[in-house]
mmCIF file of C-alpha atoms in Angstrom:
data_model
loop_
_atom_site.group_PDB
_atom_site.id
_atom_site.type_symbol
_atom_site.label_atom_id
_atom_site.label_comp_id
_atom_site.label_asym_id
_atom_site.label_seq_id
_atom_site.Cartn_x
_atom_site.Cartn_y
_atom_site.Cartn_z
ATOM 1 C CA UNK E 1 44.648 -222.534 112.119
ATOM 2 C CA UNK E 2 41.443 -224.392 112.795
ATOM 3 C CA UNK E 3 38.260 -222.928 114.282
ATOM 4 C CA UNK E 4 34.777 -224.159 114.617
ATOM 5 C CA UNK E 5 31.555 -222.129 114.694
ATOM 6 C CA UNK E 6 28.450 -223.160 115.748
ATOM 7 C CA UNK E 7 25.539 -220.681 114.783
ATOM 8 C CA UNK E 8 22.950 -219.777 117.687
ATOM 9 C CA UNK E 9 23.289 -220.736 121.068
ATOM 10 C CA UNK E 10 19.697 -221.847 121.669
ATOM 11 C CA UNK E 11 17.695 -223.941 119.085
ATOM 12 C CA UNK E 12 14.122 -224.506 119.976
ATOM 13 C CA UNK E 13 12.095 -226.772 118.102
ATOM 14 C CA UNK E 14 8.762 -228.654 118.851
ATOM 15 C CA UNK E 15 8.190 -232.114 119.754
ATOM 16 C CA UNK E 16 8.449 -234.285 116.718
ATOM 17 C CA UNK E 17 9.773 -231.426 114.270
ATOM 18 C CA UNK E 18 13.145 -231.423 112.179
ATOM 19 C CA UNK E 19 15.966 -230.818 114.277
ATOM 20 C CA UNK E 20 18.745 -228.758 112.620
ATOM 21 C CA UNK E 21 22.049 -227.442 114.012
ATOM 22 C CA UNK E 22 24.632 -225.544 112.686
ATOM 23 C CA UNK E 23 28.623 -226.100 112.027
ATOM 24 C CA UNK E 24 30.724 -223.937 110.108
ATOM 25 C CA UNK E 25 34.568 -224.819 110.454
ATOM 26 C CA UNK E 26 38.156 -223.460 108.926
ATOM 27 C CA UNK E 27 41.086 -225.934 108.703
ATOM 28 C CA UNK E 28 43.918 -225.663 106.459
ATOM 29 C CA UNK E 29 44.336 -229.411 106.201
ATOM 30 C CA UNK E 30 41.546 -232.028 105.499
ATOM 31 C CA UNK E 31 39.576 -232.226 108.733
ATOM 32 C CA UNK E 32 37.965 -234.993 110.766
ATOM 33 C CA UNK E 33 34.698 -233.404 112.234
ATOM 34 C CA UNK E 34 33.113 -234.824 115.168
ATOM 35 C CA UNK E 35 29.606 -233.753 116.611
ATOM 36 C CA UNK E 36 28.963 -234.632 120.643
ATOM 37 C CA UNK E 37 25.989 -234.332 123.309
ATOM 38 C CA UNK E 38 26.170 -233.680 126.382
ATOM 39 C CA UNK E 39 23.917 -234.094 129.049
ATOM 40 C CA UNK E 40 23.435 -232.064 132.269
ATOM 41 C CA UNK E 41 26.579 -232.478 134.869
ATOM 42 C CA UNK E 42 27.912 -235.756 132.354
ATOM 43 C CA UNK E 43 30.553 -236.183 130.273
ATOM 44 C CA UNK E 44 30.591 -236.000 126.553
ATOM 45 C CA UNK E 45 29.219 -238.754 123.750
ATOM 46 C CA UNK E 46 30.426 -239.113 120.196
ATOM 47 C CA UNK E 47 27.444 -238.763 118.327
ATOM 48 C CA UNK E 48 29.010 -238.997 114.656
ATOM 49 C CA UNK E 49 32.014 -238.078 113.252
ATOM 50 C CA UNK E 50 33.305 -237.526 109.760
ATOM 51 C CA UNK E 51 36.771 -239.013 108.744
ATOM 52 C CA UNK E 52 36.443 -238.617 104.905
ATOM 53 C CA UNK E 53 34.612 -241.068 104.116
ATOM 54 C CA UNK E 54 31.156 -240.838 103.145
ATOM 55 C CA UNK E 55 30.039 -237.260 103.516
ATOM 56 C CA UNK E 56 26.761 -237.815 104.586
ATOM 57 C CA UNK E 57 27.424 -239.791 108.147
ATOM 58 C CA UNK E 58 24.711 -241.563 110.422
ATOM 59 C CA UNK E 59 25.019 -241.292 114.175
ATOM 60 C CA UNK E 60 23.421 -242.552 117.141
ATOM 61 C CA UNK E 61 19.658 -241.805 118.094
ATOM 62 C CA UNK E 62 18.996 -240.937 114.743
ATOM 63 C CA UNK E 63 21.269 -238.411 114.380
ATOM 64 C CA UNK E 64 22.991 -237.418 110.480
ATOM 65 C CA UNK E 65 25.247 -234.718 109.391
ATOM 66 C CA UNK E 66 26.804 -234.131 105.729
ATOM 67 C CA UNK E 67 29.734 -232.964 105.331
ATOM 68 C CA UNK E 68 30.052 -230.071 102.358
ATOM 69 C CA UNK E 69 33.556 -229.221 101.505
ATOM 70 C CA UNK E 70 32.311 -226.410 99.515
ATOM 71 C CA UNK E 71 30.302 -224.428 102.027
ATOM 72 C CA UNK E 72 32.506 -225.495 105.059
ATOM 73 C CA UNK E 73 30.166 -226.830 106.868
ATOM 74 C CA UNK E 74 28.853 -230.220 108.546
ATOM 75 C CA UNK E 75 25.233 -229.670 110.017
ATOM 76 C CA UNK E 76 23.679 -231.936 112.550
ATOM 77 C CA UNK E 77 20.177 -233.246 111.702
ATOM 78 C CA UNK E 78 17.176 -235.175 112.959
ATOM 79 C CA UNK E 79 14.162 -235.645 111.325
ATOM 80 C CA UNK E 80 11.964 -235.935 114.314
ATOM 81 C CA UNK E 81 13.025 -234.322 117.746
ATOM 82 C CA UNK E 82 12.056 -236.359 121.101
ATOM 83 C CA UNK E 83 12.139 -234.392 124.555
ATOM 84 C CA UNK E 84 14.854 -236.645 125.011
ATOM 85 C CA UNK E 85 17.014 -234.819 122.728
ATOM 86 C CA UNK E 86 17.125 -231.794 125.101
ATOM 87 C CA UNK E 87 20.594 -231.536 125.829
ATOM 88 C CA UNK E 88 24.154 -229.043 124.892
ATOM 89 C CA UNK E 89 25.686 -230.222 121.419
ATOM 90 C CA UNK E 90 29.116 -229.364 120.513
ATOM 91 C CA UNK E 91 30.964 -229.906 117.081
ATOM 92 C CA UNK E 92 34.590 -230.518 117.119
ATOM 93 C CA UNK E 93 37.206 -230.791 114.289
ATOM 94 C CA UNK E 94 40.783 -232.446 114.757
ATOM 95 C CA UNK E 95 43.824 -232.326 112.557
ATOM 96 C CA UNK E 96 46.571 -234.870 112.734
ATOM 97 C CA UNK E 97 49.570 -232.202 112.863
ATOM 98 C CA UNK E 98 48.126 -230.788 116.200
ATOM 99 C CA UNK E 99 48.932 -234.304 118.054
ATOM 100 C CA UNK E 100 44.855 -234.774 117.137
ATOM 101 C CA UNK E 101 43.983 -231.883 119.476
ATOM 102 C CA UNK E 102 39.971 -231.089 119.028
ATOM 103 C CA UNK E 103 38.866 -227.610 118.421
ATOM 104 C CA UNK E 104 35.822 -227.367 120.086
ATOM 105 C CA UNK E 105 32.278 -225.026 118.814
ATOM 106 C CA UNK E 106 30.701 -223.356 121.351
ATOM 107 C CA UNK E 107 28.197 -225.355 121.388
ATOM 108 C CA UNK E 108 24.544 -225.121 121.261
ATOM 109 C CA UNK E 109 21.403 -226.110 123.619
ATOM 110 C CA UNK E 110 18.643 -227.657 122.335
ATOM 111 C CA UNK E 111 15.334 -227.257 123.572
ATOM 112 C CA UNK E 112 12.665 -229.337 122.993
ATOM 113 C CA UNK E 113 9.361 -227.966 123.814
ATOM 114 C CA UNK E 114 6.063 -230.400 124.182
ATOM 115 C CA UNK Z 1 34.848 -251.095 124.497
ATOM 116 C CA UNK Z 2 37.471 -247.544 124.689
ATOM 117 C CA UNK Z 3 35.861 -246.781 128.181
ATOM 118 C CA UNK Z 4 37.684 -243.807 130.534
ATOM 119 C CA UNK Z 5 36.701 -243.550 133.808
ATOM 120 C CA UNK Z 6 37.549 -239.945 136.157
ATOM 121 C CA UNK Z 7 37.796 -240.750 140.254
ATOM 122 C CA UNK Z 8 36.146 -238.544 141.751
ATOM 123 C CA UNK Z 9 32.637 -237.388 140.018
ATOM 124 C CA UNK Z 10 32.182 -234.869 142.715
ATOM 125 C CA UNK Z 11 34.686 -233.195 145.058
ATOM 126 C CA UNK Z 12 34.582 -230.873 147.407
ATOM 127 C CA UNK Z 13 37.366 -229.518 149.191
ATOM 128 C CA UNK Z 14 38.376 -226.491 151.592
ATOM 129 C CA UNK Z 15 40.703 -223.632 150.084
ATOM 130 C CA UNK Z 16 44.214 -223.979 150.725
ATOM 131 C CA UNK Z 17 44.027 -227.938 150.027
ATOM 132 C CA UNK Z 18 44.740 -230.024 147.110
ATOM 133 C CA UNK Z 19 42.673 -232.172 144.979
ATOM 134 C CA UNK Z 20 43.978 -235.100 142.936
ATOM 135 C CA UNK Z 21 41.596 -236.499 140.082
ATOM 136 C CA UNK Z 22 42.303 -239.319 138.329
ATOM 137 C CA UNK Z 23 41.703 -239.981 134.636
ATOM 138 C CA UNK Z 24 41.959 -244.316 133.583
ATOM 139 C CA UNK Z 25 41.695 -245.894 130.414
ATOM 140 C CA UNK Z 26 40.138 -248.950 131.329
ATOM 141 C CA UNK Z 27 40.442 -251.223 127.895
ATOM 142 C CA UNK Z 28 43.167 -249.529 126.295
ATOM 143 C CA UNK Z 29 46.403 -248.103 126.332
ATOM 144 C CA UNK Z 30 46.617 -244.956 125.873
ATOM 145 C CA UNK Z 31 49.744 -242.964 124.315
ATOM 146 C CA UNK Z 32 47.957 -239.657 124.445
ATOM 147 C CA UNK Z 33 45.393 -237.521 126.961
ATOM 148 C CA UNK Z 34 43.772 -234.667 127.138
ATOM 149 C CA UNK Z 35 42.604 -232.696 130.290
ATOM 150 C CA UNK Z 36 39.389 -230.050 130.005
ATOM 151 C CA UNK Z 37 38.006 -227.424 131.823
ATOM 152 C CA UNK Z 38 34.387 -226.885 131.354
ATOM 153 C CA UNK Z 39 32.579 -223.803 133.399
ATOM 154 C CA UNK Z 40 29.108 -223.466 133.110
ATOM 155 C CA UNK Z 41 27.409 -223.148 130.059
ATOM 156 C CA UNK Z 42 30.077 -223.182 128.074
ATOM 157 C CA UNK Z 43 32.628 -224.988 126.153
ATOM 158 C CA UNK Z 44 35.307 -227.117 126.667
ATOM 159 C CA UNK Z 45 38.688 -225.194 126.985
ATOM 160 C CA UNK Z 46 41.745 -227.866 126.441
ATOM 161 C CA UNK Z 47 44.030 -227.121 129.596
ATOM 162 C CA UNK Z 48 46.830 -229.575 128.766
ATOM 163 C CA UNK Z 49 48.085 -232.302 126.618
ATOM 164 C CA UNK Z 50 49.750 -235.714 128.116
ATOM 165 C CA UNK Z 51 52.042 -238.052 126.992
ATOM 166 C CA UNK Z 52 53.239 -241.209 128.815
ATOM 167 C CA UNK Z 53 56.463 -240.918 130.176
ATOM 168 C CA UNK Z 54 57.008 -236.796 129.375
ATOM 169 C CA UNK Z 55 56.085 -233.869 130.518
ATOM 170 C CA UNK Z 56 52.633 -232.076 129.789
ATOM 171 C CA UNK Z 57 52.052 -229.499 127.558
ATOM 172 C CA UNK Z 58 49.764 -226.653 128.924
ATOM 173 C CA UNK Z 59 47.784 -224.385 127.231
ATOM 174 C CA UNK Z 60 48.767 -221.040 127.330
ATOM 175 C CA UNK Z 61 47.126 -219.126 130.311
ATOM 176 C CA UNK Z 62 47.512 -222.629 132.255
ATOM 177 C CA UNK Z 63 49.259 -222.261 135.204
ATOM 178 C CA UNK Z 64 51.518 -225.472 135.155
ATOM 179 C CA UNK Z 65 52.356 -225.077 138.718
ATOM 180 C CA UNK Z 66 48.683 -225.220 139.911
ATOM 181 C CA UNK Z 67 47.299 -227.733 137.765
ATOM 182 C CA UNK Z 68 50.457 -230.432 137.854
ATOM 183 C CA UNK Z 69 49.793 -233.299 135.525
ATOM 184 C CA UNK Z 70 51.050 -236.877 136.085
ATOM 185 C CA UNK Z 71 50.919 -239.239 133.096
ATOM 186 C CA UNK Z 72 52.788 -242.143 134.690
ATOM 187 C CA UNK Z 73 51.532 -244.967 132.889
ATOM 188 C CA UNK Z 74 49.635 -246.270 129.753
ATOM 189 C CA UNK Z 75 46.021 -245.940 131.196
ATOM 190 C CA UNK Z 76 46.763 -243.878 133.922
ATOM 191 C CA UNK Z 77 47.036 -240.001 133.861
ATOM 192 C CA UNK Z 78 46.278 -237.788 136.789
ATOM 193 C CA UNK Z 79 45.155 -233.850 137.206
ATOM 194 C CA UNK Z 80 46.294 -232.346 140.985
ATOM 195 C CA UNK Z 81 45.018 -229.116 141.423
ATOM 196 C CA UNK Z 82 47.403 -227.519 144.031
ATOM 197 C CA UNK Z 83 46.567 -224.990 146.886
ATOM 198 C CA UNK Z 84 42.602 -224.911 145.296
ATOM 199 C CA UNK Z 85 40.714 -221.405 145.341
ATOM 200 C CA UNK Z 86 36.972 -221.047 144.790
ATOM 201 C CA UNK Z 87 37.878 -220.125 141.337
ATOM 202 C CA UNK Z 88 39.376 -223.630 140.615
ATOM 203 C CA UNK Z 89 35.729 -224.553 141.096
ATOM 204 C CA UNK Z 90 34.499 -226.149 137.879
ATOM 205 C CA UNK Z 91 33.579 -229.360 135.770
ATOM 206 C CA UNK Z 92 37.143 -231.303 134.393
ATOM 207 C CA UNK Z 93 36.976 -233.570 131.716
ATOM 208 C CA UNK Z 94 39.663 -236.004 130.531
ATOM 209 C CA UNK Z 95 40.080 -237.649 127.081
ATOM 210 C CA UNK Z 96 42.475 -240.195 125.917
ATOM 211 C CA UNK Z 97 43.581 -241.544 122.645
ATOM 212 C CA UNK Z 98 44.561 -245.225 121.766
ATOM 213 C CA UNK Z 99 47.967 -245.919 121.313
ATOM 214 C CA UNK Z 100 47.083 -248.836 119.122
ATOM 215 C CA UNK Z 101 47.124 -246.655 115.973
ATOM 216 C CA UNK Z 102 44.946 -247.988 112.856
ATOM 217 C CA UNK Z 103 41.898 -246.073 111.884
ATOM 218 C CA UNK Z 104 40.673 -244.821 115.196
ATOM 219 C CA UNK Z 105 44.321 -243.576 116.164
ATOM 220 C CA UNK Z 106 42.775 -239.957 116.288
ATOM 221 C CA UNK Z 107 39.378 -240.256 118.160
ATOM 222 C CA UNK Z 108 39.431 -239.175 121.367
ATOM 223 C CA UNK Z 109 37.550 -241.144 123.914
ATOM 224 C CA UNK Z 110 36.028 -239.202 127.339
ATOM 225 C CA UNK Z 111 35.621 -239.777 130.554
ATOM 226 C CA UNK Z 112 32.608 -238.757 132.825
ATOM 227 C CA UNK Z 113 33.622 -235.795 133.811
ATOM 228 C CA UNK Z 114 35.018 -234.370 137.939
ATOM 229 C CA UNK Z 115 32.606 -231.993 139.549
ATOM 230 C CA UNK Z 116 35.375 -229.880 141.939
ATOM 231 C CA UNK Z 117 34.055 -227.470 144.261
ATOM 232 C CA UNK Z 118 36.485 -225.737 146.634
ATOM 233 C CA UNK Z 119 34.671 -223.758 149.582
#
């Protein structure tokens, strides 16, 4: 079975600081990972998503994650955070024998403080 | 392009009533969709998984005879909640998945999301 876990609940980082957030994930069967925002009382936006390809994958609004078989995982990074960031992230992973069904983190809010 | 669009954004209805929402795939046909609840601050919890032309598949706790799901055509699938309670209250998201295959057969595309509020 597949299962995605997203470490803390709340990340708070400053202005202009590295923005790092955390995806650990368990899948039997070569994954696709996916990594989303969402904004207050909106829907969801793909902000990258790995489909093993590359393992390091670029996103929107300067958004990156790599991929690392061997520790599980597929971080979310920014080098520089803008208040605009401030929003919920989820990360996601699908498998094709579960009709592409997406296993969702429970996501994590991140703060941005001036 | 792969836009979904959910009518209404925001509902409100009395208890007792029923709400239809509808969930439309606007440039694409779509083989597959998903419906989501979301309560507040938290996750999205998959309710149940459409197919054009067949039945739904609910998740387990789902009641299928409160939350009937209608997947009548290729970019059309819709979400009644029946006989709402203030409980039903919450944010529902669709998704919906080409049916064009190729290399984006998987990714799920999502609609805005339906604020329902049952007083």
């Amino acid at each position: 079975a597949q299962s995605v876990t997203q470490l803390g609940s709340h990340v708070s980082v400053s202005e202009g600081a590295l923005v790092l957030l955390r995806c650990n994930y368990s899948s039997s069967v070569p994954p696709y990972l996916f990594w989303y925002v969402q904004y207050p009382n909106q829907g969801l936006q793909l902000l990258l998503k790995y489909t093993s390809a590359a393992t390091l994958v670029k996103g929107i609004n300067g958004f990156e994650a790599e991929f690392k078989k061997s520790e599980t995982s597929f971080h979310l990074t920014k080098p520089s955070a803008h208040m605009s960031d401030a929003a919920e992230y989820f990360c996601a992973v699908s498998v094709m024998d579960s009709n592409y069904q997406l296993i969702w983190g429970a996501g994590t809010k991140l703060i941005i403080k001036p | 392009g792969a836009v979904v669009s959910q009518h209404p954004s925001r509902v409100i209805c009395k208890s007792g009533t029923s709400v239809k929402i509808e969930c439309r795939s606007l440039d694409f046909q779509a083989t597959t969709m998903f419906w989501y609840r979301q309560f507040p601050k938290q996750s999205l919890m998959l309710m149940a998984t459409s197919n054009e032309g067949s039945k739904a598949t609910y998740e387990q706790g789902v009641e299928k005879d409160k939350f009937l799901i209608n997947h009548a055509s290729l970019t059309l699938s819709t979400l009644t909640v029946t006989s709402a309670h203030p409980e039903d209250s919450s944010f529902y998201i669709c998704s919906a998945i080409s049916s064009a295959g190729g290399p984006y057969s998987y990714e799920q595309y999502f609609g805005p999301g339906t604020r329902l509020t049952v007083t």
